[in-house]
Short mmCIF file of N, CA, C and O in Angstrom, two decimals:
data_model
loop_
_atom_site.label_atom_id
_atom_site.label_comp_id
_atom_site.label_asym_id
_atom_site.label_seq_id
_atom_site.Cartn_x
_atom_site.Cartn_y
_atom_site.Cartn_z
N UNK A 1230 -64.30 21.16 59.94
CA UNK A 1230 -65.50 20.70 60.60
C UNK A 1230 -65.61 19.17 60.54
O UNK A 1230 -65.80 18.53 61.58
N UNK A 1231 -65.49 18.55 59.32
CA UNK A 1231 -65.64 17.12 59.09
C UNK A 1231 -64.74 16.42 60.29
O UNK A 1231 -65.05 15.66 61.21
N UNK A 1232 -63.34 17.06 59.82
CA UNK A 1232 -61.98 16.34 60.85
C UNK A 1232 -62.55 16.80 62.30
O UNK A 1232 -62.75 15.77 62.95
N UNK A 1233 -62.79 17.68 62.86
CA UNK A 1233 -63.31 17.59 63.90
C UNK A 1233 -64.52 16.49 64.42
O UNK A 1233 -64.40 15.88 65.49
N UNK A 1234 -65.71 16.31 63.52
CA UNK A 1234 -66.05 15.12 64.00
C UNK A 1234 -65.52 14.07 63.84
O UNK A 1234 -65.60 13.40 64.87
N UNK A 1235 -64.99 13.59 63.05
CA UNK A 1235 -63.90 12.05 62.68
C UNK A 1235 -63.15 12.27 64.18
O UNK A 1235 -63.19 11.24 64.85
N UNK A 1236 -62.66 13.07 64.65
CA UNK A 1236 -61.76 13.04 65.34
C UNK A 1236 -62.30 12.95 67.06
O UNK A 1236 -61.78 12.29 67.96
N UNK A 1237 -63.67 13.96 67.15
CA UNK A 1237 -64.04 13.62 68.46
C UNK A 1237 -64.92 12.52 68.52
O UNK A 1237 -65.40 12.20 69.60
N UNK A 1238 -65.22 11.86 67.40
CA UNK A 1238 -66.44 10.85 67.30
C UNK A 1238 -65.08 9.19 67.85
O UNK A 1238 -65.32 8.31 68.67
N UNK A 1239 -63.76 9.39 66.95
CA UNK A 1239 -62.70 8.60 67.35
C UNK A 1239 -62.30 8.24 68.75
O UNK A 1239 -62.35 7.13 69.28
N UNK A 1240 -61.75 9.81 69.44
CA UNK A 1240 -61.65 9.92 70.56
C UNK A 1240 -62.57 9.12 71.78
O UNK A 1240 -62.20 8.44 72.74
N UNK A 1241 -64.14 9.58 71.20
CA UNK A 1241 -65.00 8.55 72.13
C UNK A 1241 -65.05 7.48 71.89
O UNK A 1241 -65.15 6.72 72.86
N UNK A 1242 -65.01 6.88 70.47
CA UNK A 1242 -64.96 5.51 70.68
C UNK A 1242 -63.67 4.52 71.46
O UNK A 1242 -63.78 3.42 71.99
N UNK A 1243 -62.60 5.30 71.31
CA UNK A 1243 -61.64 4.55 72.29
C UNK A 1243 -61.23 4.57 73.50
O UNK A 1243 -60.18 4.23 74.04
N UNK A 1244 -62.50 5.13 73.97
CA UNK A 1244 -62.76 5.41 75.65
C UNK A 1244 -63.88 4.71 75.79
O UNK A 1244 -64.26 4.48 76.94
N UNK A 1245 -64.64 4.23 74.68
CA UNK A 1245 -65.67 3.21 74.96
C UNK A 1245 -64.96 1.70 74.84
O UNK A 1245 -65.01 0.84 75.72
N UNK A 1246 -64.46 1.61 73.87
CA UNK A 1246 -63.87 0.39 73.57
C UNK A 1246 -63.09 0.00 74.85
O UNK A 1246 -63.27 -1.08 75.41
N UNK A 1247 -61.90 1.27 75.45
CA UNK A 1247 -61.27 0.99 76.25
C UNK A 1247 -62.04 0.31 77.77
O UNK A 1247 -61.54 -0.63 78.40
N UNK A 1248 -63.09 0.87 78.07
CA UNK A 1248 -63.74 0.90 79.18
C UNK A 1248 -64.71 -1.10 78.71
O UNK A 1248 -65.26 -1.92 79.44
N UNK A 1249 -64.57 -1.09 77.92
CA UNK A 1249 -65.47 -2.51 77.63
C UNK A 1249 -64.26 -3.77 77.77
O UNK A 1249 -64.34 -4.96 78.05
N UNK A 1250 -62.94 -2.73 77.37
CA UNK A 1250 -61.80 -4.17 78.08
C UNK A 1250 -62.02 -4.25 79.50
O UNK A 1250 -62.35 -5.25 80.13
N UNK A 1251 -61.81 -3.08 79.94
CA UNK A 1251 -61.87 -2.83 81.53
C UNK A 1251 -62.75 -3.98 81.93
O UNK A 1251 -62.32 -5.04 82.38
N UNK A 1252 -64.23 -3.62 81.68
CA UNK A 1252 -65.14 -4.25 81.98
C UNK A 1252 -64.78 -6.12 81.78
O UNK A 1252 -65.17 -7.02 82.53
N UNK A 1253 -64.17 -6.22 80.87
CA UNK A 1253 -63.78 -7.66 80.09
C UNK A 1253 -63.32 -8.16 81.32
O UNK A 1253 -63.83 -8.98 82.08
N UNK A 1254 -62.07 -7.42 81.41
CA UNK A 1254 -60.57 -7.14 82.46
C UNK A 1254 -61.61 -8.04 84.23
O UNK A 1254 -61.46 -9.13 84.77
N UNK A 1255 -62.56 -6.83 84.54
CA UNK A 1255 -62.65 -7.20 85.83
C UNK A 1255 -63.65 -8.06 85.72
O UNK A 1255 -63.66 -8.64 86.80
N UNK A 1256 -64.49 -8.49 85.06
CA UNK A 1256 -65.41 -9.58 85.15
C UNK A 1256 -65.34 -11.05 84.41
O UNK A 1256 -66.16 -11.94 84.19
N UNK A 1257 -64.00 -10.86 84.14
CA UNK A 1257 -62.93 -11.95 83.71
C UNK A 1257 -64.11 -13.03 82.84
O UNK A 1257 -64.49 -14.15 83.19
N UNK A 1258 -64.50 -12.22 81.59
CA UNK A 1258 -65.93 -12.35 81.12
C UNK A 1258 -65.38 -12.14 79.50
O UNK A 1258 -65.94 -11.13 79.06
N UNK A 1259 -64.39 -12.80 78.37
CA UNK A 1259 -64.07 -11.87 77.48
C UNK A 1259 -65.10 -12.35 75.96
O UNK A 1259 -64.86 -12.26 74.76
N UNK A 1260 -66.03 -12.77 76.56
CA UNK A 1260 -67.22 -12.96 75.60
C UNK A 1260 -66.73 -11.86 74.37
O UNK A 1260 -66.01 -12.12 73.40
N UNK A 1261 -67.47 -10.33 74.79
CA UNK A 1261 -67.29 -9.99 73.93
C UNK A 1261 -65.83 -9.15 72.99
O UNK A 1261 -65.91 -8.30 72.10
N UNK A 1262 -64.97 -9.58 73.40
CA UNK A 1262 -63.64 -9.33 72.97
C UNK A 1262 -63.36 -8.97 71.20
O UNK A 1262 -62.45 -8.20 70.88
N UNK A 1263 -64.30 -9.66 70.12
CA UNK A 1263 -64.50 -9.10 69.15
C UNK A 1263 -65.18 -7.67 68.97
O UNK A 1263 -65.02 -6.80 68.11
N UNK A 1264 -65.85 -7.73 69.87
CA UNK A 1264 -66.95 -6.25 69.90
C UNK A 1264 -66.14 -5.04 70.18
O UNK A 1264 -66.22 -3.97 69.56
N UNK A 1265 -65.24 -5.35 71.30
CA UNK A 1265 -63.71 -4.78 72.09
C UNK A 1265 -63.14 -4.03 70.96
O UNK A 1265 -62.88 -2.83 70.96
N UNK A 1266 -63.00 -4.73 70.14
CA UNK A 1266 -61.53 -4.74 69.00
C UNK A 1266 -62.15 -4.47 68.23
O UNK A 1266 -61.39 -3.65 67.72
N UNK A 1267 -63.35 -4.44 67.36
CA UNK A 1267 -64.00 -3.96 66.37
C UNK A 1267 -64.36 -2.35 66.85
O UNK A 1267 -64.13 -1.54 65.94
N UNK A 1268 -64.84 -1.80 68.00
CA UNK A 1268 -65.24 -0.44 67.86
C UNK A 1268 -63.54 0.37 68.10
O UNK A 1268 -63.23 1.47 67.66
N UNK A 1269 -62.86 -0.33 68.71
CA UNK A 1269 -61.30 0.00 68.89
C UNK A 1269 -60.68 0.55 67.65
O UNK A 1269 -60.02 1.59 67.59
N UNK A 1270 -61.03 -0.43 66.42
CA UNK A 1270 -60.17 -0.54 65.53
C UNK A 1270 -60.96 0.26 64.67
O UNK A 1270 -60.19 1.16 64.33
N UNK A 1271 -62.34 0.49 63.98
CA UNK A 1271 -63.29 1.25 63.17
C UNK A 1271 -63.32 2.47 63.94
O UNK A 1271 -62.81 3.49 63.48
N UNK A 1272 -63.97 2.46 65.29
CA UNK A 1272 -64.03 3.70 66.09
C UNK A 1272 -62.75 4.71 65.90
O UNK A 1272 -62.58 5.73 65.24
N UNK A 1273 -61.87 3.89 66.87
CA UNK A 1273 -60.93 4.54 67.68
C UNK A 1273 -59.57 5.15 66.47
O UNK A 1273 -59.18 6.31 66.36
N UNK A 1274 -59.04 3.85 65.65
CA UNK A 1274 -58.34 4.16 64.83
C UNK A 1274 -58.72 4.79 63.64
O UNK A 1274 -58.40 5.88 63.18
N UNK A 1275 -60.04 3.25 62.91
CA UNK A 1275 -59.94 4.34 61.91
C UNK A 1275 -60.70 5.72 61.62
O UNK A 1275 -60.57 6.33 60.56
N UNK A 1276 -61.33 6.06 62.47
CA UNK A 1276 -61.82 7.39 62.86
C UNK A 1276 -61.19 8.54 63.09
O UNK A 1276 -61.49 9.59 62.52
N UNK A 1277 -60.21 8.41 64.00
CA UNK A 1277 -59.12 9.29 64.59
C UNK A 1277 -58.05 9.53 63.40
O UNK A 1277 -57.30 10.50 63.36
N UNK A 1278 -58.11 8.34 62.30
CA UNK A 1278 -56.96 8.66 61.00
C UNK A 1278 -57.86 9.73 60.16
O UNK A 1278 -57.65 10.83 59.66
N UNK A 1279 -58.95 8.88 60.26
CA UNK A 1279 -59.70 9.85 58.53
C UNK A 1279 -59.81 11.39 59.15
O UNK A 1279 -59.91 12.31 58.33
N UNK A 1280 -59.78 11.78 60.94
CA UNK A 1280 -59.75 13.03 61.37
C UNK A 1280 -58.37 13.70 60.87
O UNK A 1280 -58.18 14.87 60.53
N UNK A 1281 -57.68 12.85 60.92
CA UNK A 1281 -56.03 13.85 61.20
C UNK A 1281 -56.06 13.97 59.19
O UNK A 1281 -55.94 15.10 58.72
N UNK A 1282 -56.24 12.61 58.09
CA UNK A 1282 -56.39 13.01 56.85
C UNK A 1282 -57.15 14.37 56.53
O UNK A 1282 -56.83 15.49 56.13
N UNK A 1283 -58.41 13.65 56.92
CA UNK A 1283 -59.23 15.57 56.52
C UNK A 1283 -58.80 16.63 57.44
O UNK A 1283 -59.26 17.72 57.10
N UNK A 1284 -58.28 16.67 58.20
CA UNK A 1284 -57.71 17.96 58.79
C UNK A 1284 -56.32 18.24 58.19
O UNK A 1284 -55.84 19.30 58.60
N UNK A 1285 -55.42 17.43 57.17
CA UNK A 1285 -54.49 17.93 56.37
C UNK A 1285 -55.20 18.33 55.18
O UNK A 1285 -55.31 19.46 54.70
N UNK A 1286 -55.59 17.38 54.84
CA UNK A 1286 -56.12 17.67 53.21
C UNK A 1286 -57.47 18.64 53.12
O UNK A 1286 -58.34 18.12 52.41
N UNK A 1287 -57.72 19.48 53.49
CA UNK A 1287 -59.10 20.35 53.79
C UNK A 1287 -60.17 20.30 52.68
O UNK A 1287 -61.33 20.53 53.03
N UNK A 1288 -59.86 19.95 51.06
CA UNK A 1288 -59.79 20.04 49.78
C UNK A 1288 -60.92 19.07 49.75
O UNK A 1288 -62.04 19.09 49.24
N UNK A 1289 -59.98 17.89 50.74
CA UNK A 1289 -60.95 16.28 50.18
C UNK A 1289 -61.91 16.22 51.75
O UNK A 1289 -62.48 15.18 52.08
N UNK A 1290 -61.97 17.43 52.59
CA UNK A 1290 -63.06 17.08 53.61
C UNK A 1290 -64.53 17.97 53.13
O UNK A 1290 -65.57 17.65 53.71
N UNK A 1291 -64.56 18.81 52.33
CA UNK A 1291 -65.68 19.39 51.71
C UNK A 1291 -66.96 18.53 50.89
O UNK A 1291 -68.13 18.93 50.97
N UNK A 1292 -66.68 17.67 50.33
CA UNK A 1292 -67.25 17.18 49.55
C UNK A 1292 -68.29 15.78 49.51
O UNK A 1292 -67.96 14.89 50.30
N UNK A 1293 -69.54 15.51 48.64
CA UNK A 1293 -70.03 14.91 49.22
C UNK A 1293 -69.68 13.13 49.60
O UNK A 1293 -70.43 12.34 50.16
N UNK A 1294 -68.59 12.96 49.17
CA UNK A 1294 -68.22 11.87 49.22
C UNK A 1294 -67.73 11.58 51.00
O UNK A 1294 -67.95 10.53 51.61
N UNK A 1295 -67.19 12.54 51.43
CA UNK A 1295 -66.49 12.71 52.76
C UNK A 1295 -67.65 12.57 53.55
O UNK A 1295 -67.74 11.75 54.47
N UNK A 1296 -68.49 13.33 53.22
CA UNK A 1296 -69.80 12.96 53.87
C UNK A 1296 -70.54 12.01 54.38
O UNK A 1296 -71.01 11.75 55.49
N UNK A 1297 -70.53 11.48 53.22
CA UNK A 1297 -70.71 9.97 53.03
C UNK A 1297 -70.15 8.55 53.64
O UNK A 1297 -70.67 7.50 54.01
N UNK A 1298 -68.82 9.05 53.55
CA UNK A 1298 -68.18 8.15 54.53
C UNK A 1298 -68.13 8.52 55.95
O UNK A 1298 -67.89 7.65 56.79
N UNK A 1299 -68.32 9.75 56.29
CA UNK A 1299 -68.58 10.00 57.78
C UNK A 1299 -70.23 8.97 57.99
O UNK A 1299 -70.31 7.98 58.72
N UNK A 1300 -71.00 9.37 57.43
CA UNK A 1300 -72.21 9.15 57.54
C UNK A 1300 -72.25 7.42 58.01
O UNK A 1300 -72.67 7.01 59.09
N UNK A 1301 -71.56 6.37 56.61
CA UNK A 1301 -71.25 5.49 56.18
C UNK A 1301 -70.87 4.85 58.04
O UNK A 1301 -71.51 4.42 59.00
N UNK A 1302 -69.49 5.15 57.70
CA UNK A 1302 -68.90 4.52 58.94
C UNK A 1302 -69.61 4.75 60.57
O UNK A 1302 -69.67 3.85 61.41
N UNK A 1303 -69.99 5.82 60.73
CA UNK A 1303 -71.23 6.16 62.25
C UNK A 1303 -72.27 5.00 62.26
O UNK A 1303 -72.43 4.31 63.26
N UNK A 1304 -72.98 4.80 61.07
CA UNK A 1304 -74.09 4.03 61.13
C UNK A 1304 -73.51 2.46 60.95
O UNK A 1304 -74.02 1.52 61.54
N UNK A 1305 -72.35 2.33 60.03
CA UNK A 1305 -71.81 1.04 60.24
C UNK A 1305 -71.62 0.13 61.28
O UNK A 1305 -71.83 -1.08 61.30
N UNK A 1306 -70.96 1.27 62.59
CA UNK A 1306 -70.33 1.04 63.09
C UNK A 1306 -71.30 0.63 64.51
O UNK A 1306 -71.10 -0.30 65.29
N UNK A 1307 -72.46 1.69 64.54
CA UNK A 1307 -73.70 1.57 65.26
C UNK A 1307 -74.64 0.56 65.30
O UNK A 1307 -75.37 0.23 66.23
N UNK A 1308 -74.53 0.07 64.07
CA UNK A 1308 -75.33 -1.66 63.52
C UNK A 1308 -74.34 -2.56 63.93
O UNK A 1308 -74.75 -3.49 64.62
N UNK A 1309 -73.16 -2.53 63.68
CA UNK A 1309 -72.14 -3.90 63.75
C UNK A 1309 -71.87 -4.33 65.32
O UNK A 1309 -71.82 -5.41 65.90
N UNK A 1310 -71.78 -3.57 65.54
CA UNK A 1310 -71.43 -3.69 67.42
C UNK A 1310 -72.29 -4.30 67.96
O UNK A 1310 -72.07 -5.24 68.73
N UNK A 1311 -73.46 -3.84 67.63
CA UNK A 1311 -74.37 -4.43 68.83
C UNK A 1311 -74.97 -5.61 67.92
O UNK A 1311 -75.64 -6.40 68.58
N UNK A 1312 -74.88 -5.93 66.39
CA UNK A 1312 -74.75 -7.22 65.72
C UNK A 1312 -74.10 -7.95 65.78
O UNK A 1312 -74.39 -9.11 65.49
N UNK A 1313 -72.88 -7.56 66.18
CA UNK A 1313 -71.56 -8.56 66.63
C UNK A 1313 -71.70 -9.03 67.91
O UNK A 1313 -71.53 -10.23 68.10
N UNK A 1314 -72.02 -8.26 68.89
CA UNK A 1314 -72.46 -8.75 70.39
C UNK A 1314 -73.68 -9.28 70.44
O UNK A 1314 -73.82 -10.10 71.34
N UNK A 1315 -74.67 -9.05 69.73
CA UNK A 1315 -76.14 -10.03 69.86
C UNK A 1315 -75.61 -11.52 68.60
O UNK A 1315 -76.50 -12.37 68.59
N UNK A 1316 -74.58 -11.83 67.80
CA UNK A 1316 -74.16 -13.21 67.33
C UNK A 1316 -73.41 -13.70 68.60
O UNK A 1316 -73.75 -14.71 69.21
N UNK A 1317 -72.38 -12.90 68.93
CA UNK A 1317 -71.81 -13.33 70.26
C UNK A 1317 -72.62 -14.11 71.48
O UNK A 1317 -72.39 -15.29 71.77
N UNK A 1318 -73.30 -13.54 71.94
CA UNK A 1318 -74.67 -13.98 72.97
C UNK A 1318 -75.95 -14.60 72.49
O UNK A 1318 -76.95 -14.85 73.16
N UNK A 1319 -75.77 -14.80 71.32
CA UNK A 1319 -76.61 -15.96 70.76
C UNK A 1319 -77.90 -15.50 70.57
O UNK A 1319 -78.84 -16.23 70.88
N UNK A 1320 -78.15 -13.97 69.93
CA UNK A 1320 -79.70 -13.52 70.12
C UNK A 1320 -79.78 -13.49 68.39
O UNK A 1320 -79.03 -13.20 67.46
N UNK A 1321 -81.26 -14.00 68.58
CA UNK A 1321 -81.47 -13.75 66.61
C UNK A 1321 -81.22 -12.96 65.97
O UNK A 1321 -80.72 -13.16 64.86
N UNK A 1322 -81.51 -11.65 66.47
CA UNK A 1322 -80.73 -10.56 65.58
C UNK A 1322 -79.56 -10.09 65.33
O UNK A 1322 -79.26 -9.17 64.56
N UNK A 1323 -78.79 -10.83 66.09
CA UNK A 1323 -77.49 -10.54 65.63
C UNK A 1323 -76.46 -10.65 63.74
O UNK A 1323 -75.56 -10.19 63.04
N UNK A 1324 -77.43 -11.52 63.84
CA UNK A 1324 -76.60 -12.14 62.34
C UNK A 1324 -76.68 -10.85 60.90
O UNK A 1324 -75.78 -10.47 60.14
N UNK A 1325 -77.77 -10.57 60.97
CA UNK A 1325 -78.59 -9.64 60.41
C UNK A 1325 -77.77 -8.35 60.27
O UNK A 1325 -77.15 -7.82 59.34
N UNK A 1326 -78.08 -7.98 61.88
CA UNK A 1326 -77.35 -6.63 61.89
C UNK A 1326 -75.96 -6.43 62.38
O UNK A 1326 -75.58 -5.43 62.99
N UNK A 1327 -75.10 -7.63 62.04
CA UNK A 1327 -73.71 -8.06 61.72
C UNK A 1327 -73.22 -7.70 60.06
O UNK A 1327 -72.26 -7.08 59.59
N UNK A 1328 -74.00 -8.18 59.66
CA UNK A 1328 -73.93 -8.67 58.23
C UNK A 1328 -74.42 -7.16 57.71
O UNK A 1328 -73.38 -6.84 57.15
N UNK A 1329 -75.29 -6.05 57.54
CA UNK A 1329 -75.65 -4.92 57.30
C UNK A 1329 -74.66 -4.12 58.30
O UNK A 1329 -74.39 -3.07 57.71
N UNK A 1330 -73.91 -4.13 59.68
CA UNK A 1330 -72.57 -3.09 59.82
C UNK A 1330 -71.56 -3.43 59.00
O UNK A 1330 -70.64 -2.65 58.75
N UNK A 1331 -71.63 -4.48 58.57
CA UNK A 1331 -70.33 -4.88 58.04
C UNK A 1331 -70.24 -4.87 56.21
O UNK A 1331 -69.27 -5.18 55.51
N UNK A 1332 -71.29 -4.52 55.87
CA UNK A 1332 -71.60 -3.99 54.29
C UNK A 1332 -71.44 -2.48 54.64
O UNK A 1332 -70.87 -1.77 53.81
N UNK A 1333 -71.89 -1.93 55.76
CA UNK A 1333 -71.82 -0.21 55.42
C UNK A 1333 -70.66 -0.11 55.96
O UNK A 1333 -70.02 0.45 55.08
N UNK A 1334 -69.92 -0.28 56.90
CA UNK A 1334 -68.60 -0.13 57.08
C UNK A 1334 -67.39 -0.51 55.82
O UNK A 1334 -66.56 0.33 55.47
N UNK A 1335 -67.48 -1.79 55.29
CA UNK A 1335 -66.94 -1.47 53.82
C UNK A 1335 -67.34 -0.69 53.12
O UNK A 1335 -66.65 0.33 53.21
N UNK A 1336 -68.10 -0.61 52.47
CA UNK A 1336 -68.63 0.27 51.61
C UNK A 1336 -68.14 2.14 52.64
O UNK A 1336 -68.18 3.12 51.89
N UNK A 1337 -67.90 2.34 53.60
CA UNK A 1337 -67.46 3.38 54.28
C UNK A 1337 -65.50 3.46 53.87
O UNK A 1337 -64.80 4.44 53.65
N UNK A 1338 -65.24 2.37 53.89
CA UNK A 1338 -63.64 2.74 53.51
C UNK A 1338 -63.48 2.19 51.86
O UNK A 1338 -62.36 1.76 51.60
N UNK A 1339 -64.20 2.18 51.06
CA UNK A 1339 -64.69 1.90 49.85
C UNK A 1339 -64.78 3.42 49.81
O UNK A 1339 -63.65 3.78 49.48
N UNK A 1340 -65.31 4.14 49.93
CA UNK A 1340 -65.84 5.69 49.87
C UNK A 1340 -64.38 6.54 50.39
O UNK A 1340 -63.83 7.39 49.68
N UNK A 1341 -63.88 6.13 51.76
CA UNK A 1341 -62.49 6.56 51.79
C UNK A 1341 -61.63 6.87 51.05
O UNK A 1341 -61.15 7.98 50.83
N UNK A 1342 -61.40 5.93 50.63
CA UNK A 1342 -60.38 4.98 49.31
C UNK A 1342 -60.77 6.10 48.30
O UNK A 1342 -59.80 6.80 48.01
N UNK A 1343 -61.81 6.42 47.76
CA UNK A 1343 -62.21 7.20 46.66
C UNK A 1343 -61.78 8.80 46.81
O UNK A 1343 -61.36 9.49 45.88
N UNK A 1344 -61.91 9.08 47.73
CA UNK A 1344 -61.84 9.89 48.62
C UNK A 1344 -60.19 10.38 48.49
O UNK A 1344 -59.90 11.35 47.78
N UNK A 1345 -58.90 9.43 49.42
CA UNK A 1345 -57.86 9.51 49.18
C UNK A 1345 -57.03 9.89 48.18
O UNK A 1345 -55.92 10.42 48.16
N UNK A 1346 -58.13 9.35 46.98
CA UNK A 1346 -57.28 9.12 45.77
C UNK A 1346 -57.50 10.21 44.63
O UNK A 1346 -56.91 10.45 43.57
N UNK A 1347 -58.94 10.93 45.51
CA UNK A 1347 -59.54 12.26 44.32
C UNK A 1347 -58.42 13.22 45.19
O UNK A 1347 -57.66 13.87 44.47
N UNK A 1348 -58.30 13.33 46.23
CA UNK A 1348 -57.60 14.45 47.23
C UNK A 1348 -56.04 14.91 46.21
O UNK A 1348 -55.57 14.26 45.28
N UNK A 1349 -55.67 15.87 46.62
CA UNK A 1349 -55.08 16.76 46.08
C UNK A 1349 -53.64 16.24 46.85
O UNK A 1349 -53.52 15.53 47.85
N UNK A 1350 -52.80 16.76 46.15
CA UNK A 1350 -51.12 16.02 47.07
C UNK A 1350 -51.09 16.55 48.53
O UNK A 1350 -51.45 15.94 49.54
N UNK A 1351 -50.62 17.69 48.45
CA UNK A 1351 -51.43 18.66 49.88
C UNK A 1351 -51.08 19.97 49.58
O UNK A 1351 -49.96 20.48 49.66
N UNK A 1352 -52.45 20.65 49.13
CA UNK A 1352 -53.27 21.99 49.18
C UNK A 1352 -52.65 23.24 49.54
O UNK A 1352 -52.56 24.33 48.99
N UNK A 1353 -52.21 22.72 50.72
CA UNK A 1353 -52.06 23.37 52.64
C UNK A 1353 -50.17 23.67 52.31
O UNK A 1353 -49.70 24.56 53.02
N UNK A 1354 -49.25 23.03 51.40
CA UNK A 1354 -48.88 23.61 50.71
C UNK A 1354 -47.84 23.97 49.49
O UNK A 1354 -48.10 23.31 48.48
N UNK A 1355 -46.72 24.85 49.33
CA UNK A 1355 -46.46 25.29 48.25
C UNK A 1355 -45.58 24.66 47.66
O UNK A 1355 -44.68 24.47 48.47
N UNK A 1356 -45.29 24.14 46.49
CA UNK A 1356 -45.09 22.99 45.56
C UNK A 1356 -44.00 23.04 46.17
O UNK A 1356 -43.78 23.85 47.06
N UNK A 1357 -42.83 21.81 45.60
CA UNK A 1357 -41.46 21.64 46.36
C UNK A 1357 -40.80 22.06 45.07
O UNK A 1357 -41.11 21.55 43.99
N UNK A 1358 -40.10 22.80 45.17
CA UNK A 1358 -38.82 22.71 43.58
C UNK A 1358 -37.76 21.86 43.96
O UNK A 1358 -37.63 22.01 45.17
N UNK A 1359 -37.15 21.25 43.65
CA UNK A 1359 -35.61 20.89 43.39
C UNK A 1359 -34.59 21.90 43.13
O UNK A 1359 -34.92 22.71 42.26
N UNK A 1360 -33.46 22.07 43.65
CA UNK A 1360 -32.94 23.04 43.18
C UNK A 1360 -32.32 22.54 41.77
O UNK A 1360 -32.30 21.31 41.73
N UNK A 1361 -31.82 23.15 40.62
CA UNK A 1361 -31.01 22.63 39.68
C UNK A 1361 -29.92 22.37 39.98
O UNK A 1361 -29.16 22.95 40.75
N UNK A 1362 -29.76 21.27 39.26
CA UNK A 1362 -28.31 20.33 39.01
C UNK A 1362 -27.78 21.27 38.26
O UNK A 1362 -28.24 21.61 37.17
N UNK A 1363 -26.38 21.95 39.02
CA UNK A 1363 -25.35 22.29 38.03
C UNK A 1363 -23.92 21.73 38.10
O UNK A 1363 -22.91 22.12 38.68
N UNK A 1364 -24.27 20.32 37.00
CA UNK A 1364 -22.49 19.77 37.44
C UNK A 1364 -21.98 19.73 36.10
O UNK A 1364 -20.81 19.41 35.90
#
């Protein structure tokens, strides 16, 4: 369930991101080109990874930490964009809610990281033996 949202929440963001080059592309306008590459790269990639991780590791998508970083990174990512594009275009609130996506988005692969490292080798499956050395 988790990897399924990481993964369709990914998917859309790099059809948004993509469509805002477009937009860049034909209105030969690349103001916001950080904004581009920030939902590209949080959205699209690292979204679409932590989907395909928790859809191997099933172990480390249960728990409330996973949660957390789903939670973490959505709202990060929802503040920073349009904080990064209102510093971009010069509106007061940008700085603000630049500076608060960009604390919950760390603090989101801060939680990852924790995450990675509690996870199990992989679950999904059955140990490897070596065969014995007989020389």
């Amino acid at each position: 369930m988790l990897s399924r949202i990481f993964l369709r929440l990914g998917a859309s963001c790099g059809l948004v991101g993509m469509a805002l080059g477009v937009y860049m592309a034909a209105s030969h306008d690349h103001v916001l080109a950080p904004v581009h590459a920030h939902v590209n790269l949080i959205g699209w990639v690292g979204m679409f990874l932590a989907g395909l991780f928790y859809a191997q590791r099933p172990d480390a998508a249960g728990g409330k930490l996973a949660r957390a970083h789903l939670a973490f990174t959505v709202a990060g990512l929802l503040i920073l964009a349009p904080g990064l594009a209102g510093v971009l275009l010069g509106y007061p609130f940008g700085e603000l809610m630049a500076a608060l996506g960009s604390i919950l988005t760390i603090a989101a692969m801060a939680l990852f990281v924790v995450v990675v490292f509690r996870s199990e080798a992989n679950p999904a499956s059955p140990p490897h033996h070596r065969p014995a050395h007989h020389g």
